[in-house]
């Protein structure tokens, strides 16, 4: 058992990185309390709206206000807490967990695994809130949003002999992308333009990841910052 950190279950071969149990419980409690508070506000708002004949949503407000007490309060508070619980479950489902061993690294999110063999991973680092694995061709094997404690992650990688660095060794090679960027192929520019539209719409991360992988096949590495794309070429490619 790992003696350094809670919720990092260490055997001779594996380190599992997840959020500490106390943090998960705290998130659920806070979200459920916020949900209950939202339910209480809905009750107050409904009772206020029925006193204003000119206000919108009179129908739903009158329907809620017609529910006798204490059932109205109990029902709205309960509904709010259930909603908070659902939000917490979704957040936990979307969190990244990391399994590190001497043989491989496994990322798990939404019950989907990504595995990276030891000999493919040259370096690893955190770029803000993103955990990045670099391959032997200077390209990125993975770039995933990671809310795990930075020191815990660094300790796990170094404990298993991976090369951990404090920052992206190629950070100075990135350039901000603009449409029809010189130095990029037409296909790469088209893919980056499609990603830019997805970023503006705050579309699913799955779509963004697929386009990132397409760009990687063209020898282009992309990173996002405040919905702006920055890119670099893998040397000898692009």
mmCIF file of C-alpha atoms in Angstrom:
data_model
loop_
_atom_site.group_PDB
_atom_site.id
_atom_site.type_symbol
_atom_site.label_atom_id
_atom_site.label_comp_id
_atom_site.label_asym_id
_atom_site.label_seq_id
_atom_site.Cartn_x
_atom_site.Cartn_y
_atom_site.Cartn_z
ATOM 1 C CA UNK A 1 0.000 0.000 0.000
ATOM 2 C CA UNK A 2 1.332 3.417 -0.962
ATOM 3 C CA UNK A 3 2.246 5.369 2.184
ATOM 4 C CA UNK A 4 2.674 8.739 0.488
ATOM 5 C CA UNK A 5 -0.817 9.764 -0.532
ATOM 6 C CA UNK A 6 -4.463 8.777 0.044
ATOM 7 C CA UNK A 7 -6.437 7.263 -2.835
ATOM 8 C CA UNK A 8 -3.266 6.235 -4.627
ATOM 9 C CA UNK A 9 -3.416 2.493 -4.200
ATOM 10 C CA UNK A 10 0.086 1.177 -4.771
ATOM 11 C CA UNK A 11 1.213 -2.403 -5.252
ATOM 12 C CA UNK A 12 4.539 -3.574 -6.637
ATOM 13 C CA UNK A 13 3.266 -2.966 -10.148
ATOM 14 C CA UNK A 14 0.384 -0.506 -10.213
ATOM 15 C CA UNK A 15 -0.482 2.987 -8.985
ATOM 16 C CA UNK A 16 -4.107 4.065 -9.372
ATOM 17 C CA UNK A 17 -4.789 7.794 -9.315
ATOM 18 C CA UNK A 18 -8.342 8.925 -8.560
ATOM 19 C CA UNK A 19 -9.912 11.762 -6.647
ATOM 20 C CA UNK A 20 -9.746 11.270 -2.848
ATOM 21 C CA UNK A 21 -12.936 9.797 -1.392
ATOM 22 C CA UNK A 22 -13.436 12.799 0.900
ATOM 23 C CA UNK A 23 -13.371 15.164 -2.072
ATOM 24 C CA UNK A 24 -15.908 13.090 -3.992
ATOM 25 C CA UNK A 25 -18.241 13.045 -0.965
ATOM 26 C CA UNK A 26 -17.780 16.788 -0.461
ATOM 27 C CA UNK A 27 -18.671 17.501 -4.093
ATOM 28 C CA UNK A 28 -21.846 15.417 -3.788
ATOM 29 C CA UNK A 29 -22.860 17.166 -0.558
ATOM 30 C CA UNK A 30 -22.254 20.641 -1.995
ATOM 31 C CA UNK A 31 -24.150 19.883 -5.201
ATOM 32 C CA UNK A 32 -27.094 18.413 -3.305
ATOM 33 C CA UNK A 33 -27.223 21.457 -0.999
ATOM 34 C CA UNK A 34 -27.085 23.761 -4.004
ATOM 35 C CA UNK A 35 -29.867 21.754 -5.616
ATOM 36 C CA UNK A 36 -31.977 22.033 -2.474
ATOM 37 C CA UNK A 37 -31.319 25.779 -2.403
ATOM 38 C CA UNK A 38 -32.431 26.030 -6.028
ATOM 39 C CA UNK A 39 -35.635 24.155 -5.144
ATOM 40 C CA UNK A 40 -36.311 26.602 -2.315
ATOM 41 C CA UNK A 41 -35.799 29.560 -4.650
ATOM 42 C CA UNK A 42 -38.244 28.047 -7.148
ATOM 43 C CA UNK A 43 -40.843 27.884 -4.358
ATOM 44 C CA UNK A 44 -40.272 31.540 -3.381
ATOM 45 C CA UNK A 45 -40.327 32.643 -7.032
ATOM 46 C CA UNK A 46 -43.574 30.777 -7.759
ATOM 47 C CA UNK A 47 -45.310 32.289 -4.727
ATOM 48 C CA UNK A 48 -44.116 35.754 -5.778
ATOM 49 C CA UNK A 49 -45.146 35.404 -9.422
ATOM 50 C CA UNK A 50 -48.764 34.539 -8.568
ATOM 51 C CA UNK A 51 -49.061 37.938 -6.863
ATOM 52 C CA UNK A 52 -48.140 39.667 -10.147
ATOM 53 C CA UNK A 53 -50.872 39.148 -12.757
ATOM 54 C CA UNK A 54 -48.704 40.731 -15.476
ATOM 55 C CA UNK A 55 -45.687 38.471 -14.843
ATOM 56 C CA UNK A 56 -44.821 35.667 -17.308
ATOM 57 C CA UNK A 57 -45.160 31.926 -16.555
ATOM 58 C CA UNK A 58 -48.336 32.417 -14.539
ATOM 59 C CA UNK A 59 -49.563 28.923 -15.393
ATOM 60 C CA UNK A 60 -46.595 26.971 -13.960
ATOM 61 C CA UNK A 61 -46.364 29.364 -11.015
ATOM 62 C CA UNK A 62 -50.029 28.893 -10.076
ATOM 63 C CA UNK A 63 -49.710 25.133 -10.476
ATOM 64 C CA UNK A 64 -46.775 25.003 -8.055
ATOM 65 C CA UNK A 65 -48.380 27.403 -5.599
ATOM 66 C CA UNK A 66 -51.529 25.237 -5.552
ATOM 67 C CA UNK A 67 -49.607 22.313 -4.047
ATOM 68 C CA UNK A 68 -50.358 22.230 -0.304
ATOM 69 C CA UNK A 69 -47.628 22.510 2.307
ATOM 70 C CA UNK A 70 -45.491 20.870 3.425
ATOM 71 C CA UNK A 71 -45.563 18.834 0.195
ATOM 72 C CA UNK A 72 -44.579 21.771 -1.988
ATOM 73 C CA UNK A 73 -41.460 22.531 0.050
ATOM 74 C CA UNK A 74 -40.543 18.875 0.551
ATOM 75 C CA UNK A 75 -41.068 18.091 -3.122
ATOM 76 C CA UNK A 76 -39.015 20.997 -4.441
ATOM 77 C CA UNK A 77 -36.180 20.456 -1.965
ATOM 78 C CA UNK A 78 -36.097 16.749 -2.797
ATOM 79 C CA UNK A 79 -36.157 17.415 -6.543
ATOM 80 C CA UNK A 80 -33.305 19.888 -6.163
ATOM 81 C CA UNK A 81 -31.221 17.409 -4.178
ATOM 82 C CA UNK A 82 -31.831 14.664 -6.748
ATOM 83 C CA UNK A 83 -30.779 17.046 -9.499
ATOM 84 C CA UNK A 84 -27.596 17.856 -7.567
ATOM 85 C CA UNK A 85 -26.916 14.126 -7.149
ATOM 86 C CA UNK A 86 -27.334 13.571 -10.889
ATOM 87 C CA UNK A 87 -24.921 16.404 -11.675
ATOM 88 C CA UNK A 88 -22.413 14.868 -9.263
ATOM 89 C CA UNK A 89 -22.744 11.443 -10.892
ATOM 90 C CA UNK A 90 -22.192 12.952 -14.329
ATOM 91 C CA UNK A 91 -19.128 14.849 -13.108
ATOM 92 C CA UNK A 92 -17.659 11.700 -11.552
ATOM 93 C CA UNK A 93 -18.384 9.727 -14.736
ATOM 94 C CA UNK A 94 -16.466 12.312 -16.784
ATOM 95 C CA UNK A 95 -13.457 12.543 -14.452
ATOM 96 C CA UNK A 96 -10.113 11.186 -15.586
ATOM 97 C CA UNK A 97 -8.500 8.360 -13.633
ATOM 98 C CA UNK A 98 -4.960 7.214 -14.339
ATOM 99 C CA UNK A 99 -3.322 3.831 -13.804
ATOM 100 C CA UNK A 100 0.482 3.854 -13.921
ATOM 101 C CA UNK A 101 2.651 0.742 -14.008
ATOM 102 C CA UNK A 102 6.112 -0.193 -15.215
ATOM 103 C CA UNK A 103 4.554 -1.674 -18.363
ATOM 104 C CA UNK A 104 1.916 0.869 -19.372
ATOM 105 C CA UNK A 105 -0.185 3.922 -18.606
ATOM 106 C CA UNK A 106 -3.974 3.734 -18.772
ATOM 107 C CA UNK A 107 -6.316 6.714 -18.942
ATOM 108 C CA UNK A 108 -9.974 6.060 -18.121
ATOM 109 C CA UNK A 109 -12.807 8.505 -18.716
ATOM 110 C CA UNK A 110 -16.485 7.697 -19.236
ATOM 111 C CA UNK A 111 -15.585 4.015 -18.766
ATOM 112 C CA UNK A 112 -13.391 4.158 -21.881
ATOM 113 C CA UNK A 113 -9.734 3.182 -21.595
ATOM 114 C CA UNK A 114 -6.729 4.503 -23.464
ATOM 115 C CA UNK A 115 -3.574 2.418 -23.005
ATOM 116 C CA UNK A 116 -0.020 3.512 -23.783
ATOM 117 C CA UNK A 117 2.837 1.020 -23.660
ATOM 118 C CA UNK A 118 5.893 2.023 -21.659
ATOM 119 C CA UNK A 119 8.203 2.095 -24.674
ATOM 120 C CA UNK A 120 5.949 4.610 -26.459
ATOM 121 C CA UNK A 121 6.020 7.208 -23.669
ATOM 122 C CA UNK A 122 9.123 9.410 -23.824
ATOM 123 C CA UNK A 123 8.026 12.194 -21.474
ATOM 124 C CA UNK A 124 4.993 13.244 -19.458
ATOM 125 C CA UNK A 125 3.960 16.592 -17.996
ATOM 126 C CA UNK A 126 1.038 18.756 -16.945
ATOM 127 C CA UNK A 127 0.169 21.663 -19.220
ATOM 128 C CA UNK A 128 -2.157 23.640 -16.967
ATOM 129 C CA UNK A 129 -5.035 21.251 -16.311
ATOM 130 C CA UNK A 130 -4.064 18.874 -19.092
ATOM 131 C CA UNK A 131 -1.989 15.718 -18.684
ATOM 132 C CA UNK A 132 0.187 15.167 -21.751
ATOM 133 C CA UNK A 133 2.157 12.137 -22.908
ATOM 134 C CA UNK A 134 4.848 12.657 -25.554
ATOM 135 C CA UNK A 135 5.942 9.961 -27.981
ATOM 136 C CA UNK A 136 9.297 9.242 -29.573
ATOM 137 C CA UNK A 137 8.418 11.234 -32.723
ATOM 138 C CA UNK A 138 7.920 14.450 -30.683
ATOM 139 C CA UNK A 139 4.179 14.106 -31.176
ATOM 140 C CA UNK A 140 1.594 13.860 -28.413
ATOM 141 C CA UNK A 141 0.224 10.448 -27.584
ATOM 142 C CA UNK A 142 -2.468 11.949 -25.367
ATOM 143 C CA UNK A 143 -3.670 15.268 -23.978
ATOM 144 C CA UNK A 144 -6.441 14.903 -21.408
ATOM 145 C CA UNK A 145 -8.014 17.331 -18.952
ATOM 146 C CA UNK A 146 -6.890 16.222 -15.500
ATOM 147 C CA UNK A 147 -8.142 17.564 -12.162
ATOM 148 C CA UNK A 148 -5.951 15.261 -10.076
ATOM 149 C CA UNK A 149 -3.406 16.761 -7.700
ATOM 150 C CA UNK A 150 -0.320 17.711 -9.730
ATOM 151 C CA UNK A 151 2.196 16.422 -7.210
ATOM 152 C CA UNK A 152 0.414 13.095 -6.897
ATOM 153 C CA UNK A 153 0.539 12.630 -10.649
ATOM 154 C CA UNK A 154 4.215 13.584 -10.884
ATOM 155 C CA UNK A 155 5.115 11.259 -7.999
ATOM 156 C CA UNK A 156 3.298 8.329 -9.597
ATOM 157 C CA UNK A 157 5.061 8.713 -12.934
ATOM 158 C CA UNK A 158 8.516 9.159 -11.462
ATOM 159 C CA UNK A 159 8.005 6.262 -9.015
ATOM 160 C CA UNK A 160 7.537 3.950 -11.989
ATOM 161 C CA UNK A 161 10.525 5.325 -13.879
ATOM 162 C CA UNK A 162 8.825 7.566 -16.437
ATOM 163 C CA UNK A 163 10.503 10.793 -17.522
ATOM 164 C CA UNK A 164 8.463 13.578 -15.908
ATOM 165 C CA UNK A 165 9.165 17.200 -16.881
ATOM 166 C CA UNK A 166 7.822 20.399 -15.348
ATOM 167 C CA UNK A 167 6.658 21.938 -18.625
ATOM 168 C CA UNK A 168 6.182 21.200 -22.301
ATOM 169 C CA UNK A 169 9.666 20.955 -23.872
ATOM 170 C CA UNK A 170 8.164 22.204 -27.153
ATOM 171 C CA UNK A 171 6.124 25.084 -25.725
ATOM 172 C CA UNK A 172 8.119 27.687 -27.697
ATOM 173 C CA UNK A 173 7.289 25.931 -30.974
ATOM 174 C CA UNK A 174 3.547 26.584 -30.709
ATOM 175 C CA UNK A 175 1.992 29.349 -32.789
ATOM 176 C CA UNK A 176 -1.513 30.704 -32.607
ATOM 177 C CA UNK A 177 -3.664 29.483 -35.481
ATOM 178 C CA UNK A 178 -5.579 31.823 -37.778
ATOM 179 C CA UNK A 179 -7.533 30.821 -40.907
ATOM 180 C CA UNK A 180 -5.370 29.834 -43.896
ATOM 181 C CA UNK A 181 -2.270 29.816 -41.741
ATOM 182 C CA UNK A 182 0.931 29.707 -43.826
ATOM 183 C CA UNK A 183 3.155 26.738 -43.079
ATOM 184 C CA UNK A 184 0.223 24.341 -42.852
ATOM 185 C CA UNK A 185 -1.286 22.184 -45.560
ATOM 186 C CA UNK A 186 -4.775 22.918 -46.863
ATOM 187 C CA UNK A 187 -6.047 19.776 -45.167
ATOM 188 C CA UNK A 188 -4.564 20.787 -41.803
ATOM 189 C CA UNK A 189 -6.041 24.278 -42.106
ATOM 190 C CA UNK A 190 -9.441 22.783 -42.936
ATOM 191 C CA UNK A 191 -9.321 20.550 -39.868
ATOM 192 C CA UNK A 192 -8.268 23.436 -37.639
ATOM 193 C CA UNK A 193 -11.079 25.551 -39.052
ATOM 194 C CA UNK A 194 -13.550 22.789 -38.197
ATOM 195 C CA UNK A 195 -12.113 22.554 -34.668
ATOM 196 C CA UNK A 196 -12.399 26.329 -34.269
ATOM 197 C CA UNK A 197 -16.121 26.125 -34.996
ATOM 198 C CA UNK A 198 -16.524 23.331 -32.454
ATOM 199 C CA UNK A 199 -14.647 25.320 -29.823
ATOM 200 C CA UNK A 200 -16.879 28.340 -30.391
ATOM 201 C CA UNK A 201 -19.959 26.154 -29.990
ATOM 202 C CA UNK A 202 -18.421 24.413 -26.949
ATOM 203 C CA UNK A 203 -19.105 21.100 -28.663
ATOM 204 C CA UNK A 204 -18.316 17.677 -27.219
ATOM 205 C CA UNK A 205 -14.749 16.818 -26.362
ATOM 206 C CA UNK A 206 -15.101 13.619 -28.400
ATOM 207 C CA UNK A 207 -15.463 15.587 -31.641
ATOM 208 C CA UNK A 208 -12.521 17.797 -30.718
ATOM 209 C CA UNK A 209 -10.409 14.732 -29.882
ATOM 210 C CA UNK A 210 -11.187 13.088 -33.214
ATOM 211 C CA UNK A 211 -10.037 16.160 -35.125
ATOM 212 C CA UNK A 212 -6.922 16.376 -32.917
ATOM 213 C CA UNK A 213 -6.096 12.798 -33.891
ATOM 214 C CA UNK A 214 -6.612 13.598 -37.575
ATOM 215 C CA UNK A 215 -4.214 16.521 -37.245
ATOM 216 C CA UNK A 216 -1.677 14.291 -35.492
ATOM 217 C CA UNK A 217 -1.706 11.983 -38.494
ATOM 218 C CA UNK A 218 -0.763 15.005 -40.599
ATOM 219 C CA UNK A 219 2.123 15.816 -38.259
ATOM 220 C CA UNK A 220 0.369 18.713 -36.496
ATOM 221 C CA UNK A 221 0.105 19.020 -32.709
ATOM 222 C CA UNK A 222 -2.656 21.286 -31.406
ATOM 223 C CA UNK A 223 -3.394 22.665 -27.957
ATOM 224 C CA UNK A 224 -6.352 24.828 -26.903
ATOM 225 C CA UNK A 225 -6.236 27.919 -24.733
ATOM 226 C CA UNK A 226 -9.404 29.880 -24.007
ATOM 227 C CA UNK A 227 -11.057 28.470 -27.118
ATOM 228 C CA UNK A 228 -8.066 29.534 -29.223
ATOM 229 C CA UNK A 229 -5.936 26.969 -31.016
ATOM 230 C CA UNK A 230 -2.152 26.855 -31.001
ATOM 231 C CA UNK A 231 -0.200 24.473 -33.206
ATOM 232 C CA UNK A 232 3.250 23.119 -33.933
ATOM 233 C CA UNK A 233 4.650 20.728 -36.504
ATOM 234 C CA UNK A 234 6.286 17.430 -35.673
ATOM 235 C CA UNK A 235 9.768 17.712 -37.070
ATOM 236 C CA UNK A 236 10.204 15.949 -40.389
ATOM 237 C CA UNK A 237 6.442 15.850 -40.950
ATOM 238 C CA UNK A 238 3.566 18.216 -41.738
#
